[in-house]
XYZ file of C-alpha atoms in Angstrom:
556
model
C 24.887 25.663 -25.598
C 24.446 22.420 -28.171
C 21.478 21.852 -29.315
C 19.628 19.377 -31.439
C 17.166 20.163 -33.404
C 15.640 18.010 -36.487
C 19.031 16.587 -38.451
C 18.099 16.827 -41.798
C 20.677 17.572 -43.333
C 22.808 14.640 -41.653
C 22.652 11.931 -44.772
C 21.300 8.650 -43.021
C 18.642 5.225 -43.409
C 15.669 5.889 -44.200
C 13.511 6.531 -41.618
C 11.607 2.746 -42.874
C 15.082 1.192 -42.211
C 16.021 2.051 -38.932
C 13.138 0.758 -37.641
C 13.293 -2.441 -39.594
C 16.643 -3.379 -38.481
C 17.015 -2.838 -35.296
C 13.091 -4.832 -34.425
C 14.953 -7.804 -36.876
C 17.674 -7.004 -34.383
C 15.249 -7.041 -31.172
C 13.364 -9.860 -31.835
C 16.124 -12.310 -33.713
C 18.182 -11.579 -30.396
C 14.595 -12.709 -27.899
C 14.411 -15.389 -30.503
C 17.675 -16.957 -29.573
C 18.049 -16.591 -26.080
C 14.517 -18.001 -25.961
C 16.537 -21.084 -28.328
C 19.493 -20.878 -25.322
C 16.943 -20.887 -21.857
C 13.262 -21.807 -23.520
C 12.741 -24.541 -20.142
C 13.017 -21.239 -18.155
C 9.131 -19.830 -18.975
C 8.376 -22.795 -16.478
C 9.955 -21.053 -14.016
C 7.498 -19.377 -12.108
C 9.768 -17.481 -9.685
C 6.957 -14.437 -9.021
C 3.759 -16.734 -9.138
C 2.766 -14.632 -12.206
C 1.780 -18.008 -13.619
C 0.335 -18.676 -11.057
C -2.042 -16.180 -10.418
C -3.083 -16.874 -13.711
C -3.613 -19.901 -13.908
C -5.738 -19.419 -11.137
C -7.848 -16.067 -13.569
C -7.911 -18.932 -16.289
C -9.763 -20.897 -13.373
C -12.619 -18.442 -11.771
C -10.443 -18.607 -8.424
C -9.721 -14.522 -9.339
C -6.069 -12.332 -8.372
C -5.757 -15.495 -5.409
C -2.767 -16.466 -4.094
C -1.419 -20.053 -4.986
C -0.291 -20.543 -2.323
C -3.093 -19.674 1.349
C -5.597 -18.997 -1.889
C -6.794 -16.311 -1.034
C -7.821 -12.796 -2.326
C -4.234 -10.710 -2.995
C -2.297 -7.966 -4.056
C 0.962 -8.474 -3.290
C 1.844 -9.068 -7.181
C 0.389 -6.248 -9.428
C -2.085 -7.230 -11.880
C -1.201 -6.525 -15.028
C 1.616 -9.396 -16.318
C -0.937 -11.931 -14.014
C -4.274 -10.125 -17.208
C -1.928 -10.889 -19.952
C -0.798 -14.468 -19.193
C -4.466 -15.273 -18.153
C -5.170 -14.023 -21.800
C -2.675 -15.710 -23.743
C -4.254 -18.966 -22.183
C -1.166 -19.230 -19.898
C 0.432 -21.652 -22.235
C 3.775 -21.199 -22.668
C 4.582 -20.607 -26.250
C 2.206 -17.987 -26.374
C 3.980 -15.919 -23.465
C 7.980 -17.236 -25.465
C 5.951 -15.005 -28.307
C 5.257 -12.459 -26.088
C 7.796 -11.381 -24.600
C 9.434 -11.774 -27.758
C 7.874 -9.818 -29.503
C 7.218 -6.658 -26.748
C 11.054 -6.848 -26.406
C 11.089 -6.223 -29.904
C 8.563 -3.462 -30.150
C 10.130 -2.016 -27.088
C 13.540 -1.497 -29.168
C 11.380 0.290 -32.230
C 10.453 2.695 -30.523
C 12.956 3.454 -28.626
C 13.536 4.208 -32.025
C 10.576 6.911 -31.569
C 11.860 8.767 -28.411
C 15.294 9.184 -30.390
C 13.731 11.119 -32.913
C 10.978 12.767 -30.591
C 13.472 14.279 -28.425
C 15.576 15.462 -31.980
C 18.904 13.049 -32.476
C 18.879 11.972 -35.615
C 18.266 8.614 -37.934
C 22.066 8.000 -36.791
C 21.532 8.449 -32.853
C 18.152 6.898 -33.016
C 19.613 3.627 -34.649
C 22.036 3.499 -31.883
C 19.297 3.717 -29.553
C 16.845 1.444 -30.746
C 20.648 -1.136 -30.689
C 22.222 -0.276 -27.088
C 17.740 -2.008 -26.412
C 17.667 -4.696 -29.262
C 21.575 -5.675 -27.283
C 20.802 -4.982 -23.369
C 21.887 -7.988 -21.880
C 19.510 -7.698 -18.532
C 16.376 -7.263 -21.035
C 17.544 -9.978 -23.237
C 17.086 -12.286 -19.646
C 15.118 -11.522 -18.777
C 12.687 -12.734 -21.890
C 12.590 -16.444 -21.283
C 11.036 -15.573 -17.338
C 7.639 -15.270 -16.364
C 8.578 -11.742 -14.944
C 8.540 -8.080 -15.396
C 10.686 -6.889 -16.723
C 10.252 -6.809 -21.200
C 6.385 -5.132 -20.237
C 7.908 -2.976 -17.996
C 10.144 -1.453 -20.040
C 7.622 -1.854 -23.192
C 5.166 0.407 -20.908
C 8.044 3.104 -20.292
C 9.478 3.699 -23.258
C 5.640 4.078 -24.968
C 5.565 6.474 -22.457
C 8.126 8.043 -22.549
C 7.936 9.088 -26.440
C 4.428 10.958 -25.296
C 5.644 12.544 -22.500
C 8.937 13.743 -24.280
C 7.491 13.385 -27.684
C 7.668 18.283 -29.523
C 5.081 19.920 -30.646
C 4.865 21.226 -34.240
C 3.718 24.394 -34.635
C 2.794 25.789 -31.773
C 1.319 28.330 -30.432
C 1.087 31.272 -28.358
C -2.446 32.554 -27.009
C -3.008 34.953 -29.571
C -2.054 32.802 -32.123
C 1.892 34.265 -32.324
C 3.866 31.304 -33.297
C 6.474 30.739 -30.757
C 9.913 31.087 -31.379
C 12.153 28.090 -31.504
C 8.655 26.369 -30.315
C 10.325 22.953 -32.780
C 12.741 22.821 -30.050
C 11.754 23.744 -26.266
C 7.328 23.285 -26.968
C 6.227 19.851 -25.217
C 3.129 18.355 -25.469
C 2.969 14.764 -23.672
C 0.038 13.260 -25.834
C 1.213 14.287 -29.162
C 2.299 16.994 -31.404
C -1.078 17.911 -31.689
C -1.417 18.473 -27.884
C -4.968 16.917 -28.710
C -7.560 16.646 -25.623
C -7.388 12.490 -26.263
C -4.202 12.366 -26.597
C -3.774 13.354 -22.515
C -5.781 10.654 -21.187
C -3.855 8.456 -23.213
C -0.924 9.455 -21.221
C -2.582 8.584 -19.007
C -3.598 5.384 -19.511
C 0.069 4.290 -20.213
C 1.092 6.506 -16.667
C -1.736 3.245 -14.932
C -0.181 0.389 -17.156
C 3.059 1.557 -16.503
C 1.293 1.256 -11.848
C -0.358 -1.859 -13.534
C 3.637 -3.122 -13.840
C 6.024 -1.601 -11.784
C 4.616 0.719 -9.264
C 7.330 1.900 -9.237
C 6.252 4.480 -12.042
C 4.507 5.822 -9.140
C 7.949 7.446 -8.122
C 8.404 9.321 -11.400
C 4.618 10.748 -11.663
C 5.402 12.575 -7.860
C 8.954 13.868 -9.973
C 6.825 14.897 -13.110
C 4.272 16.951 -10.848
C 6.573 18.640 -8.837
C 8.080 20.215 -12.314
C 4.613 20.969 -13.464
C 4.563 22.949 -9.852
C 8.299 24.537 -10.752
C 7.325 25.908 -13.683
C 4.424 27.955 -12.652
C 6.253 28.924 -9.584
C 9.423 30.221 -12.007
C 6.825 31.631 -14.265
C 7.846 29.168 -17.100
C 3.728 28.919 -16.829
C 0.500 30.890 -15.445
C -0.832 29.043 -12.595
C -4.377 29.428 -14.806
C -2.838 27.339 -17.622
C -3.142 23.342 -18.546
C -5.156 22.947 -16.370
C -8.216 20.676 -17.963
C -5.478 18.150 -20.141
C -3.884 17.753 -16.511
C -7.747 16.709 -15.677
C -7.844 14.241 -19.001
C -4.016 12.628 -17.837
C -5.845 12.202 -14.171
C -8.908 10.788 -16.738
C -6.684 7.888 -18.502
C -5.346 7.169 -15.056
C -8.726 6.713 -13.231
C -9.727 4.549 -15.656
C -6.496 1.863 -15.787
C -6.226 2.006 -11.432
C -9.105 2.995 -10.386
C -10.724 -1.212 -10.752
C -7.408 -2.690 -9.303
C -8.184 -0.282 -6.322
C -11.701 -0.286 -5.457
C -11.336 -3.919 -5.807
C -8.056 -3.786 -2.502
C -10.892 -1.584 -1.082
C -13.952 -3.930 -1.226
C -11.075 -6.539 -0.719
C -8.682 -5.235 2.271
C -11.671 -2.687 2.933
C -8.225 -0.225 1.941
C -7.593 1.387 -1.691
C -4.650 0.153 -2.407
C -2.882 2.091 -5.255
C 0.097 -0.009 -5.812
C 0.563 -3.266 -3.753
C 0.889 -5.060 -0.535
C 4.437 -6.005 -1.578
C 6.445 -2.786 -0.787
C 6.466 -3.105 2.845
C 8.594 -5.984 2.540
C 10.795 -5.177 0.142
C 11.507 -2.459 2.543
C 12.456 -4.734 5.272
C 13.756 -7.087 3.308
C 16.776 -4.117 2.252
C 17.155 -2.355 6.241
C 17.081 -5.799 8.127
C 19.768 -6.207 11.248
C 21.235 -10.049 8.954
C 21.814 -6.987 6.029
C 23.703 -4.614 7.860
C 25.705 -6.609 9.627
C 26.140 -9.108 6.840
C 26.899 -7.668 3.684
C 26.899 -3.506 4.650
C 29.362 -3.627 6.958
C 30.454 -7.307 6.163
C 33.094 -7.641 3.058
C 32.586 -6.522 0.606
C 30.874 -8.112 -3.409
C 28.749 -9.484 -0.104
C 25.650 -10.955 -1.820
C 22.824 -12.595 1.093
C 21.281 -15.181 -0.463
C 21.151 -18.348 0.287
C 20.748 -19.581 3.889
C 20.836 -16.098 5.844
C 17.687 -14.812 3.869
C 15.834 -17.670 4.053
C 16.207 -18.044 8.475
C 15.535 -14.186 7.578
C 12.215 -14.670 6.439
C 10.983 -17.579 8.077
C 11.792 -15.795 11.673
C 10.165 -12.589 10.839
C 7.010 -14.484 9.181
C 7.186 -16.285 12.720
C 7.723 -13.387 14.374
C 4.237 -11.489 12.701
C 2.479 -14.921 13.536
C 2.927 -14.988 17.537
C 3.074 -11.253 17.256
C -0.321 -11.348 16.028
C -1.556 -14.386 18.290
C -0.971 -17.405 16.583
C 0.246 -20.948 17.346
C 1.640 -23.116 15.339
C 2.182 -27.375 16.110
C 2.302 -30.826 14.146
C 0.639 -33.048 14.934
C 2.222 -36.789 13.813
C 1.260 -39.546 11.956
C -2.776 -37.943 11.636
C -4.693 -40.577 9.983
C -8.566 -39.699 11.391
C -8.586 -35.849 10.633
C -10.957 -33.211 9.378
C -12.351 -33.306 7.612
C -13.460 -35.940 6.456
C -12.239 -38.207 9.139
C -11.122 -41.194 6.543
C -8.843 -39.449 5.721
C -8.850 -35.585 4.030
C -5.922 -34.995 1.580
C -6.484 -31.697 -0.134
C -5.266 -27.795 0.042
C -4.922 -26.381 3.526
C -8.708 -25.721 4.971
C -10.207 -23.091 7.322
C -12.383 -24.059 10.097
C -13.762 -21.938 13.221
C -11.608 -22.901 16.380
C -15.049 -24.000 18.074
C -15.758 -27.392 15.510
C -12.135 -28.027 15.134
C -12.616 -29.251 19.118
C -15.275 -30.741 18.532
C -14.049 -33.207 15.884
C -12.781 -36.488 17.085
C -10.189 -36.854 17.410
C -6.942 -40.444 18.014
C -5.831 -40.679 20.859
C -2.453 -40.953 20.497
C -2.826 -37.101 17.930
C -4.810 -36.616 21.292
C -1.010 -37.189 22.868
C 1.327 -36.171 21.198
C 0.172 -31.975 21.505
C 0.065 -32.861 25.867
C -1.790 -34.234 28.238
C -4.725 -31.806 28.829
C -4.906 -32.836 25.105
C -6.095 -30.485 22.394
C -7.025 -28.382 25.014
C -3.119 -27.378 25.150
C -2.248 -26.465 21.412
C -5.149 -23.687 20.550
C -4.212 -20.149 22.249
C -7.532 -19.027 24.719
C -7.787 -15.670 21.997
C -8.100 -18.297 19.479
C -10.859 -18.200 17.075
C -9.584 -19.107 13.910
C -7.346 -22.647 12.622
C -6.016 -23.495 9.721
C -4.865 -27.316 8.954
C -2.507 -27.988 6.992
C -0.967 -31.733 5.103
C 2.849 -31.275 5.880
C 5.806 -33.754 5.167
C 8.075 -34.603 7.876
C 9.956 -37.448 6.835
C 11.734 -36.410 3.385
C 9.811 -39.071 1.639
C 7.362 -37.655 -0.552
C 3.935 -38.855 2.197
C 2.286 -35.899 3.989
C 1.535 -37.871 6.738
C 1.083 -35.005 9.463
C -1.130 -32.170 9.848
C 0.663 -28.741 10.649
C -2.004 -26.526 12.802
C -2.325 -22.821 13.096
C -4.329 -21.359 15.586
C -4.933 -17.303 15.646
C -7.425 -14.835 15.328
C -9.613 -15.298 12.084
C -8.214 -12.049 10.576
C -4.660 -14.071 9.927
C -6.139 -16.092 7.969
C -8.384 -13.943 5.928
C -7.027 -11.619 3.456
C -6.843 -8.389 6.566
C -3.094 -10.588 6.677
C -1.492 -9.749 3.726
C -1.729 -5.567 3.857
C -0.263 -6.372 8.189
C 1.432 -8.286 7.117
C 2.700 -5.354 4.558
C 2.670 -2.238 7.407
C 4.545 -4.727 10.452
C 7.073 -4.915 7.470
C 7.125 -1.515 6.765
C 7.486 -0.443 10.032
C 9.698 -2.880 11.383
C 12.400 -1.972 8.522
C 11.228 1.757 9.548
C 12.579 1.366 13.562
C 15.958 -0.299 12.538
C 16.914 2.177 10.755
C 15.891 5.252 13.161
C 17.830 2.926 15.440
C 20.921 2.385 12.807
C 21.111 5.244 10.596
C 24.434 5.087 10.304
C 24.145 1.202 9.226
C 21.215 3.075 6.507
C 23.314 5.381 5.118
C 26.102 3.270 4.665
C 23.459 0.415 2.849
C 21.934 3.876 0.055
C 25.023 4.041 -1.932
C 24.959 0.691 -1.824
C 21.797 0.092 -2.890
C 23.136 1.864 -5.798
C 25.177 0.235 -6.770
C 23.772 -2.704 -6.881
C 20.952 -1.173 -9.255
C 23.580 0.515 -11.600
C 25.764 -2.421 -11.632
C 27.766 -3.141 -14.837
C 27.944 -7.023 -14.125
C 26.126 -10.244 -13.104
C 26.561 -10.277 -9.696
C 25.378 -13.281 -6.827
C 22.773 -15.727 -9.045
C 22.956 -14.012 -11.669
C 26.548 -14.649 -12.103
C 26.401 -18.814 -11.300
C 27.389 -21.545 -14.500
C 28.367 -17.478 -16.385
C 31.376 -18.394 -18.165
C 34.941 -15.840 -17.586
C 34.311 -14.089 -20.376
C 30.145 -13.540 -20.224
C 30.644 -12.047 -17.767
C 33.341 -9.774 -18.864
C 31.750 -8.831 -22.062
C 28.376 -8.261 -20.262
C 30.843 -6.063 -17.518
C 32.070 -4.346 -20.687
C 29.135 -4.027 -22.536
C 27.142 -2.340 -19.204
C 30.673 -0.075 -18.608
C 30.302 2.070 -22.272
C 26.672 2.309 -22.126
C 26.991 4.121 -19.303
C 29.951 6.178 -20.048
C 27.866 6.882 -23.335
C 25.213 7.515 -21.204
C 26.216 9.724 -17.998
C 27.497 11.789 -21.240
C 24.733 12.304 -22.677
C 22.744 13.501 -19.491
C 25.075 16.395 -19.689
C 24.934 17.336 -23.307
C 21.177 17.182 -22.799
C 21.311 19.233 -19.032
C 23.159 22.123 -20.921
C 22.087 21.170 -23.852
C 18.897 24.266 -25.344
C 16.200 21.068 -25.812
C 16.956 20.032 -21.497
C 13.237 20.886 -21.977
C 12.592 17.720 -23.341
C 14.583 15.974 -21.899
C 13.667 16.711 -18.507
C 10.917 13.122 -18.173
C 13.834 10.308 -19.702
C 16.070 12.364 -16.517
C 13.548 12.758 -14.763
C 12.905 8.565 -15.549
C 16.652 7.150 -14.723
C 16.326 9.883 -11.091
C 13.129 7.995 -9.806
C 14.057 4.464 -10.056
C 17.105 5.086 -8.333
C 16.669 6.991 -5.705
C 13.574 3.974 -5.074
C 16.526 1.994 -5.177
C 17.600 3.867 -3.105
C 16.027 2.837 -0.289
C 14.217 0.168 -1.346
C 15.240 -3.535 -2.222
C 17.805 -3.851 -5.659
C 20.270 -5.159 -7.596
C 20.869 -5.243 -11.481
C 17.709 -6.564 -12.718
C 15.647 -3.554 -11.207
C 17.128 -1.993 -13.719
C 15.345 -3.383 -16.688
C 12.020 -1.398 -17.043
C 14.345 2.164 -17.524
C 17.070 0.600 -19.708
C 15.486 2.647 -23.133
C 15.955 6.260 -21.517
C 19.228 5.335 -20.501
C 19.585 4.649 -23.932
C 18.457 7.557 -26.521
C 20.597 9.377 -23.653
C 23.782 6.683 -24.390
C 23.092 7.565 -27.920
C 23.286 11.384 -27.474
C 26.734 11.073 -25.145
C 27.774 8.944 -28.124
C 27.274 11.071 -31.392
C 27.959 14.079 -30.309
C 28.333 17.530 -33.081
C 26.973 15.014 -35.264
C 23.699 14.986 -34.924
C 23.717 19.288 -34.229
C 22.815 18.989 -38.394
C 24.336 22.218 -40.033
C 22.291 25.781 -37.853
C 21.471 26.340 -34.067
C 18.476 27.571 -32.974
C 17.687 30.195 -30.293
C 18.307 29.754 -26.963
C 14.939 30.402 -25.507
C 12.791 30.140 -21.760
C 11.115 26.247 -21.846
C 6.823 26.534 -22.816
C 4.129 27.038 -21.230
C 3.330 23.706 -21.587
C 6.269 22.073 -20.740
C 6.141 18.989 -18.019
C 1.974 18.981 -18.474
C 0.184 16.897 -20.062
C -0.604 18.400 -22.889
C 0.057 22.597 -24.055
C -1.049 24.881 -22.009
C -2.278 27.533 -24.254
C -5.434 25.770 -25.430
C -7.386 24.294 -22.025
């Protein structure tokens, strides 16, 4: 069986030179990307910068659209941007440095996994040159930060223990190759907590890491069911790791419990992404549509508007528009502020212009809200297309619809609608799964990401990714057959977990950004082949008791 011992006999550049060259390459390419697309830092597609602005203004973690408390987006990136003052240059500098650090840590991850410096340099170069991480460096999104946290977590999860001993003090044969102390080489208890902290930070950046945590826990149990570790061992460091996770994720869950009356560990975004990937329109136009079809444009916007309207109607909300509302509430002289939420009784008691009342129908205002409505939201809208907000949109319905409580209810509504579609059309779901996986692992840009991209660049990106993917597949086979497979297990689980999540939820190539370091080390293992083996082979042994846990079992 192939093995990956520490290759002391292979002549490679000094470690500092490899790390420095990879970090310099990554920083230079990212600086070039920032220079090319610097203006995109102001394009706040996912509202992370708007959330940061609300934090800086003292409004709290509230939605830029409704002004109410939100958990729609994970909080780590907005908190980082707020700490940077939400300044363009500071965010761009952070993105460059985070990308360079990701490449440097990938070199360290490769060394932890037993690759020599040549393989480590190749892994770092793959991350430094990755098209997705480069393209999203100027954008205020989560890919760059998530990739950094992922490689840091994997460095802790895969670190090989040097000098492991069993409970009687005898040295394990082959321990340099097989015993994993996830926190660090000595299996320290502080390192176990740090592993939990890194996991928690990853969860507050990209909640999909919880799937990796679930598979990791199953691996921990599997080792014990197979007799590779005792059930009484390892609980101390496992508990410390859990404490680390709780210290980071706990405040977020507690805040959500206070605001939404439920301890939301992740976000209120999951139901929407599940529904986005599993609905009648997507199945009909994309899954059963022509090959290569991409959902977007008018069809997607229409679906979003229709589903939001359906949720409002099922919640007992009525939406009307009052034309030329020059005299409105509050104040009657011409309020022009943001949306106003008021009790329906107060709204009915206000003085209305005769024109506005007549436009609501012969019975005046009493016809606008539903009888059970007890709250209303007033929003100035522009129906002229001239930039003049002279009309007012009136949404009336139950008070919870205009409170933070509406967000988790909307999330559950989307989830339930998606499950209904899956149950009613299992054949469509079965066809959608491989389609979503293919979109996640698409080597070439698709849809809006490919718009305006020159054909040579499009082909170069595709060619680069095809080579990396083929090498990574070969590397996965090698490590699976290697006597060091246990050390690589967190890397494999990370790739499998992300793929499994996006086989069901919405997916595109951007979603694989956080696992680029994992792909890179697998590609390096596949590319370097026998040159990584050094002079000798180690004796094949069973995985040591520490495999898959938060630390070395024998000391807990």
